[in-house]
Amino acid sequence: YFHRQGRRAHATTDNTLSKLPRLSQQVFQAALAGAPTKHAEEHAQLAALYARLYPQWRFEASQGYNLVFYGYGSKQRVVNRFAQTAFPDHYRLVVNGFMPSVSLAAVLGTLQTRLIGYRGVLGSVTEQVARILAWLSEAQRRLVLVVHTMDGARLRTPAVQVALARLAASPRVTLLATIDHIHAPLLWDARLAAPFRWLWHDCTTLTHYTTETSFEDRLMMQAADRTLQGMAHVIGSLPRPYQQAFFILVRAQAARMAAALTEGGDGDGDGDGDAGARGRGRKRKAASDDAVRYGLTHTEWMRLCTEQLVGNATSLRACLTELKDHDMVTVTSRPAGDLLHIPLDAEGLQEL
C-alpha cells in the first residue's frame, strides 16, 4: 500500500496568497462591514447579563478598588458603556492599548492638556503623574481611566505599568482595565499589584475583536493603504504642536515632489512628440525615486517650525523623537546635515 501510494504523482498548485489582488482600504472596510453577524441574540443576552452587574461594579469602584475584566471576546463595548452609565459626572479618558500609536507620553500629555489645561514643559513621567494627581486633589474631582488591552505591546513595559499603578493608587482615580492574553496577570508581581488593588471579573462576550485587530497588518490590503492607515492613527494621538510640526514637513516634501513631477513640462501643447515622451519619462522617474531626495534638512525643518511659531528647539527635538519612534519620519545622514523625510510617495502624501 505504501509503495503504491509513494509512486503516485502528487498534484500541486502554484496558486498562492501573494497572487491574489490587493484591496484598497475602502474596499476592505466595505467587505468587512458586509460580513453577516452571527449569534446576535446570544450576544445581546450576554450584554444584558453584564448590564445587571453594573451596580455591583460601581459599588466596588466606590470602595477604592480598580476593576480588571478578562475573558474571550471584545470587552470594549461593555466596559465603555459601564463607564458612561456608572460615572456620568466624572472625567473619563479611554485609552485603546491595542493601537500601535498609543504611548505613555500621549496618555499623560492628553490628561494634562485636555484635563488640566497645562501648556508648560511636561517634564519627567514622575513629575507629570504628580501634577495630574495634585490637580485632581485640589479640584476635588474624580477621573475614570479606561484602559483597553492593558497587556498590549505598547503598554506592557514596566515603566508604563509603574506609572499606571501610581495613578490607580490615588483615591481620586478609578481604573477600569481589560486584558486579552492568557498570561497577562504575569505583568504584575505582588509588589506592583498592590497599588492597583484589582478586583477581577469574568467578562466573556464571545464577540469579534474587530476594533482591536483593525490596526494589524493585513496581507489582503495594499501596502500603501496599510502605511497610511497606521500614520493616520498615530497623527490622531499626537499633541497639537506635534501634528503641526509634522504637517510642515508633509507640505514641504509634497511641494518638492510636485515640482519634480512637473519640471520640464508635461509634454503636451506646442512641444513635439519626443519632448512629450521625455517629459513623461521625467514624471515617471520622479514618481519612482526615493522620497529621501525630497526631504528637508534638520535645520530647514527647525527654521520653518520656528517661523510658524510651532515650538521651540526643545519641544521640536522631543517631537522628532516621537515621530521617529513611530516610523513617521526617517532620518538620513548626509554631509550637509541630517535629512528628514516621510516614507511616502506624492500620492500618499496628498492622501495623508
Coordinates of C-alpha atoms in Angstrom, one line a residue:
Y1 CA 0.0 0.0 0.0
F2 CA 2.7 2.5 1.0
H3 CA 4.8 1.5 -2.1
R4 CA 1.8 2.3 -4.4
Q5 CA 1.0 5.5 -2.6
G6 CA 4.6 6.7 -2.8
R7 CA 4.7 6.2 -6.5
R8 CA 1.6 8.3 -7.2
A9 CA 2.2 11.8 -8.6
H10 CA 1.1 14.4 -6.1
A11 CA -0.8 17.2 -7.8
T12 CA 0.4 20.6 -6.6
T13 CA -0.7 24.1 -7.4
D14 CA 1.2 27.4 -7.7
N15 CA -1.8 29.4 -6.6
T16 CA -0.5 31.2 -3.6
L17 CA -1.9 34.1 -1.4
S18 CA 0.6 36.5 -2.9
K19 CA -1.1 36.2 -6.3
L20 CA -4.4 37.5 -5.0
P21 CA -5.2 41.1 -5.8
R22 CA -4.6 43.6 -3.1
L23 CA -7.6 45.5 -1.8
S24 CA -7.8 49.2 -1.0
Q25 CA -8.8 50.4 2.4
Q26 CA -12.3 51.4 1.3
V27 CA -13.0 48.1 -0.4
F28 CA -11.6 46.1 2.6
Q29 CA -13.7 48.0 5.1
A30 CA -16.8 47.7 3.0
A31 CA -16.3 43.9 2.7
L32 CA -15.7 43.7 6.5
A33 CA -18.9 45.7 7.2
G34 CA -20.9 43.5 4.9
A35 CA -20.0 40.3 6.7
P36 CA -23.0 38.6 8.3
T37 CA -23.5 38.9 12.0
K38 CA -23.8 35.5 13.8
H39 CA -25.4 34.7 17.2
A40 CA -26.7 38.2 17.6
E41 CA -29.4 37.1 20.1
E42 CA -26.9 35.3 22.3
H43 CA -24.5 38.3 22.3
A44 CA -27.4 40.6 23.3
Q45 CA -28.3 38.2 26.2
L46 CA -24.7 38.4 27.4
A47 CA -24.7 42.2 27.2
A48 CA -27.9 42.3 29.2
L49 CA -26.4 40.0 31.8
Y50 CA -23.4 42.3 32.3
A51 CA -25.7 45.3 32.4
R52 CA -27.3 43.9 35.5
L53 CA -23.9 43.8 37.2
Y54 CA -23.2 47.5 36.7
P55 CA -24.4 48.4 40.3
Q56 CA -22.1 45.8 41.8
W57 CA -19.1 47.0 39.8
R58 CA -19.9 50.6 40.7
F59 CA -20.1 49.8 44.4
E60 CA -16.7 48.1 44.2
A61 CA -15.2 51.1 42.5
S62 CA -16.6 53.4 45.1
Q63 CA -14.8 51.4 47.8
G64 CA -11.4 52.3 46.3
Y65 CA -10.9 49.2 44.1
N66 CA -9.9 49.1 40.5
L67 CA -11.5 46.6 38.1
V68 CA -9.9 44.3 35.6
F69 CA -12.0 42.4 33.0
Y70 CA -10.9 39.2 31.3
G71 CA -12.4 36.6 29.1
Y72 CA -12.8 35.7 25.5
G73 CA -14.2 38.3 23.1
S74 CA -14.0 42.0 22.8
K75 CA -14.9 43.7 26.1
Q76 CA -14.7 47.3 24.7
R77 CA -18.4 48.0 24.3
V78 CA -19.4 46.5 27.7
V79 CA -16.7 48.4 29.7
N80 CA -17.3 51.7 27.8
R81 CA -21.0 51.5 28.4
F82 CA -20.4 50.8 32.1
A83 CA -18.1 53.8 32.4
Q84 CA -20.6 56.1 30.7
T85 CA -23.6 54.8 32.7
A86 CA -22.0 54.5 36.2
F87 CA -19.8 57.6 36.1
P88 CA -21.7 60.3 34.2
D89 CA -20.3 63.2 36.3
H90 CA -16.7 62.1 36.4
Y91 CA -13.9 62.9 34.0
R92 CA -13.3 59.9 31.7
L93 CA -10.4 59.0 29.5
V94 CA -10.4 55.9 27.3
V95 CA -7.0 54.5 26.3
N96 CA -7.0 52.0 23.4
G97 CA -4.0 49.9 24.2
F98 CA -4.3 47.9 21.1
M99 CA -3.5 50.9 18.9
P100 CA 0.1 50.8 17.6
S101 CA 0.4 54.6 18.2
V102 CA -0.6 54.6 21.9
S103 CA 2.2 55.6 24.4
L104 CA 2.5 56.7 28.0
A105 CA 3.6 60.1 26.8
A106 CA 0.4 60.5 24.8
V107 CA -1.8 59.4 27.7
L108 CA -0.1 61.7 30.3
G109 CA 0.1 64.6 27.7
T110 CA -3.6 64.3 26.9
L111 CA -4.6 64.3 30.6
Q112 CA -2.5 67.5 31.2
T113 CA -3.6 69.4 28.1
R114 CA -7.3 68.4 28.0
L115 CA -8.0 68.0 31.7
I116 CA -5.7 70.5 33.4
G117 CA -5.1 72.8 30.5
Y118 CA -1.4 72.8 31.2
R119 CA 0.8 74.3 28.5
G120 CA 4.2 74.3 30.0
V121 CA 7.1 71.9 29.9
L122 CA 5.8 68.4 30.7
G123 CA 8.9 67.2 32.5
S124 CA 9.6 63.6 33.6
V125 CA 6.9 60.9 34.0
T126 CA 7.1 61.2 37.8
E127 CA 6.5 65.0 37.6
Q128 CA 3.6 64.5 35.1
V129 CA 1.8 62.0 37.3
A130 CA 2.3 64.1 40.4
R131 CA 0.9 67.2 38.5
I132 CA -2.2 65.2 37.5
L133 CA -2.9 63.9 40.9
A134 CA -2.3 67.2 42.6
W135 CA -4.8 68.9 40.3
L136 CA -7.4 66.2 40.9
S137 CA -7.0 66.6 44.7
E138 CA -7.2 70.4 44.5
A139 CA -10.2 70.4 42.2
Q140 CA -12.0 67.7 44.2
R141 CA -12.7 65.8 41.0
R142 CA -12.5 62.1 40.1
L143 CA -11.0 60.6 37.0
V144 CA -12.2 57.3 35.4
L145 CA -9.3 55.9 33.4
V146 CA -10.5 53.1 31.0
V147 CA -7.6 51.1 29.5
H148 CA -8.5 48.6 26.9
T149 CA -6.0 45.8 26.2
M150 CA -3.7 46.8 29.1
D151 CA -1.5 43.9 28.2
G152 CA -0.9 45.4 24.7
A153 CA 2.5 45.6 23.2
R154 CA 2.8 49.3 23.8
L155 CA 1.6 49.2 27.4
R156 CA 3.1 46.1 28.9
T157 CA 6.6 47.6 29.6
P158 CA 7.5 48.0 33.3
A159 CA 7.8 51.8 33.1
V160 CA 4.2 52.1 31.8
Q161 CA 2.8 49.7 34.3
V162 CA 4.5 51.6 37.2
A163 CA 3.1 54.9 36.0
L164 CA -0.4 53.4 35.7
A165 CA 0.0 51.9 39.2
R166 CA 0.8 55.3 40.6
L167 CA -2.4 56.8 39.0
A168 CA -4.5 53.8 40.1
A169 CA -3.3 54.1 43.7
S170 CA -4.9 57.5 44.1
P171 CA -8.3 57.7 45.7
R172 CA -9.2 60.2 43.0
V173 CA -8.7 57.8 40.1
T174 CA -10.7 54.7 39.2
L175 CA -9.0 52.4 36.7
L176 CA -11.1 50.0 34.5
A177 CA -8.8 47.7 32.5
T178 CA -9.4 44.9 30.1
I179 CA -6.9 42.2 29.3
D180 CA -6.8 39.6 26.5
H181 CA -3.7 37.5 26.8
I182 CA -3.9 34.4 28.9
H183 CA -0.5 35.3 30.6
A184 CA -1.5 39.0 31.2
P185 CA -1.5 38.5 35.1
L186 CA 2.2 37.8 34.9
L187 CA 2.7 41.6 34.2
W188 CA 2.3 42.3 37.9
D189 CA 4.2 40.8 40.8
A190 CA 3.0 41.1 44.3
R191 CA 4.7 44.5 44.8
L192 CA 3.3 46.0 41.6
A193 CA -0.2 44.5 42.0
A194 CA -0.6 46.1 45.5
P195 CA -1.2 49.7 44.3
F196 CA -3.6 48.5 41.6
R197 CA -6.0 46.9 44.2
W198 CA -7.5 44.7 41.5
L199 CA -10.9 43.1 41.6
W200 CA -11.2 40.5 38.8
H201 CA -14.3 40.0 36.7
D202 CA -15.0 37.4 34.0
C203 CA -16.4 39.4 31.1
T204 CA -16.6 36.8 28.3
T205 CA -18.6 38.3 25.4
L206 CA -17.6 35.9 22.5
T207 CA -17.8 38.9 20.2
H208 CA -15.3 39.5 17.4
Y209 CA -12.1 41.5 18.0
T210 CA -13.0 43.7 15.0
T211 CA -11.8 47.0 16.5
E212 CA -8.8 45.6 18.3
T213 CA -7.5 43.9 15.2
S214 CA -8.3 46.8 12.8
F215 CA -4.8 48.2 13.2
E216 CA -3.0 44.9 12.4
D217 CA -1.1 44.5 9.2
R218 CA -3.3 42.7 6.7
L219 CA -1.9 40.7 3.7
M220 CA -5.0 41.5 1.7
M221 CA -4.6 45.3 1.9
Q222 CA -2.3 47.3 -0.3
A223 CA 1.0 48.2 1.4
A224 CA 0.4 51.9 0.8
D225 CA -3.0 51.8 2.5
R226 CA -1.6 49.9 5.5
T227 CA 1.1 52.6 5.9
L228 CA -1.4 55.5 5.5
Q229 CA -3.8 53.8 7.9
G230 CA -1.1 53.5 10.6
M231 CA 0.1 57.1 10.1
A232 CA -3.5 58.4 10.4
H233 CA -3.9 56.7 13.8
V234 CA -0.6 58.0 15.0
I235 CA -1.4 61.5 14.0
G236 CA -4.7 61.4 15.9
S237 CA -2.9 60.5 19.1
L238 CA -0.2 63.2 18.9
P239 CA -0.4 66.6 20.7
R240 CA -1.5 69.5 18.5
P241 CA 2.0 71.1 18.3
Y242 CA 3.5 67.8 17.1
Q243 CA 0.8 67.5 14.4
Q244 CA 1.6 71.0 13.2
A245 CA 5.3 70.3 13.0
F246 CA 4.7 67.0 11.2
F247 CA 2.5 68.6 8.6
I248 CA 5.0 71.3 7.9
L249 CA 7.3 68.5 6.7
V250 CA 4.4 66.9 4.8
R251 CA 3.6 70.1 2.9
A252 CA 7.3 70.9 2.2
Q253 CA 8.0 67.3 0.9
A254 CA 4.8 67.3 -1.2
A255 CA 5.7 70.6 -2.8
R256 CA 9.2 69.4 -3.7
M257 CA 7.7 66.2 -5.2
A258 CA 5.1 68.2 -7.2
A259 CA 7.9 70.5 -8.5
A260 CA 10.0 67.5 -9.6
L261 CA 7.0 65.9 -11.4
T262 CA 6.2 69.0 -13.4
E263 CA 9.7 70.0 -14.1
G264 CA 10.3 70.4 -17.9
G265 CA 6.5 70.5 -18.7
D266 CA 4.1 67.6 -19.3
G267 CA 4.9 67.2 -23.0
D268 CA 1.5 68.5 -24.2
G269 CA 0.7 71.5 -26.3
D270 CA 3.4 73.1 -28.5
G271 CA 6.1 70.5 -27.8
D272 CA 6.9 67.8 -30.3
G273 CA 6.4 64.0 -29.7
D274 CA 10.0 63.5 -28.5
A275 CA 9.8 66.3 -26.0
G276 CA 6.5 64.9 -24.7
A277 CA 8.0 61.5 -24.3
R278 CA 11.0 62.9 -22.4
G279 CA 8.6 64.9 -20.1
R280 CA 6.5 61.8 -19.3
G281 CA 9.7 59.9 -18.7
R282 CA 10.9 62.5 -16.2
K283 CA 7.5 62.2 -14.5
R284 CA 7.8 58.5 -14.1
K285 CA 11.3 58.8 -12.9
A286 CA 10.5 61.5 -10.3
A287 CA 7.5 59.4 -9.1
S288 CA 9.6 56.3 -8.6
D289 CA 12.6 58.0 -7.0
D290 CA 13.2 57.5 -3.3
A291 CA 11.4 60.1 -1.1
V292 CA 14.7 60.8 0.6
R293 CA 15.8 63.3 -2.1
Y294 CA 12.7 65.5 -1.5
G295 CA 13.1 65.7 2.3
L296 CA 14.1 68.7 4.4
T297 CA 17.3 69.1 6.3
H298 CA 17.0 69.2 10.1
T299 CA 18.0 72.9 10.0
E300 CA 15.3 73.8 7.4
W301 CA 12.6 72.0 9.3
M302 CA 13.5 73.6 12.6
R303 CA 13.6 77.1 10.9
L304 CA 10.1 76.6 9.3
C305 CA 8.6 75.4 12.5
T306 CA 10.1 78.3 14.4
E307 CA 8.9 80.8 11.8
Q308 CA 5.3 79.4 12.1
L309 CA 5.5 79.5 15.9
V310 CA 5.0 75.8 16.3
G311 CA 7.5 75.3 19.1
N312 CA 11.0 75.9 20.4
A313 CA 14.1 73.8 19.9
T314 CA 13.5 71.6 23.0
S315 CA 9.9 70.7 22.0
L316 CA 10.9 70.2 18.4
R317 CA 13.6 67.7 19.4
A318 CA 11.0 65.8 21.5
C319 CA 8.6 65.9 18.6
L320 CA 11.2 64.5 16.2
T321 CA 12.0 61.7 18.6
E322 CA 8.3 60.8 18.9
L323 CA 7.9 60.8 15.1
K324 CA 10.9 58.6 14.6
D325 CA 9.8 56.2 17.3
H326 CA 6.5 55.7 15.3
D327 CA 8.3 55.4 11.9
M328 CA 6.5 58.5 10.7
V329 CA 9.8 60.3 9.8
T330 CA 13.1 58.8 8.6
V331 CA 16.4 60.5 9.2
T332 CA 19.2 60.0 6.7
S333 CA 22.7 61.2 7.4
R334 CA 24.1 63.4 4.7
P335 CA 27.3 65.6 4.5
A336 CA 25.2 68.7 4.5
G337 CA 23.3 67.5 7.6
D338 CA 20.6 65.1 8.6
L339 CA 17.8 64.8 6.0
L340 CA 14.2 64.3 7.3
H341 CA 11.7 62.7 5.0
I342 CA 8.4 60.8 5.2
P343 CA 8.4 57.4 3.6
L344 CA 5.5 58.0 1.2
D345 CA 5.2 58.9 -2.5
A346 CA 3.5 62.0 -3.8
E347 CA 0.1 60.4 -3.9
G348 CA 0.4 59.0 -0.4
L349 CA 1.4 62.5 0.9
Q350 CA -1.6 64.0 -0.8
E351 CA -3.9 61.4 0.7
L352 CA -2.4 61.9 4.2

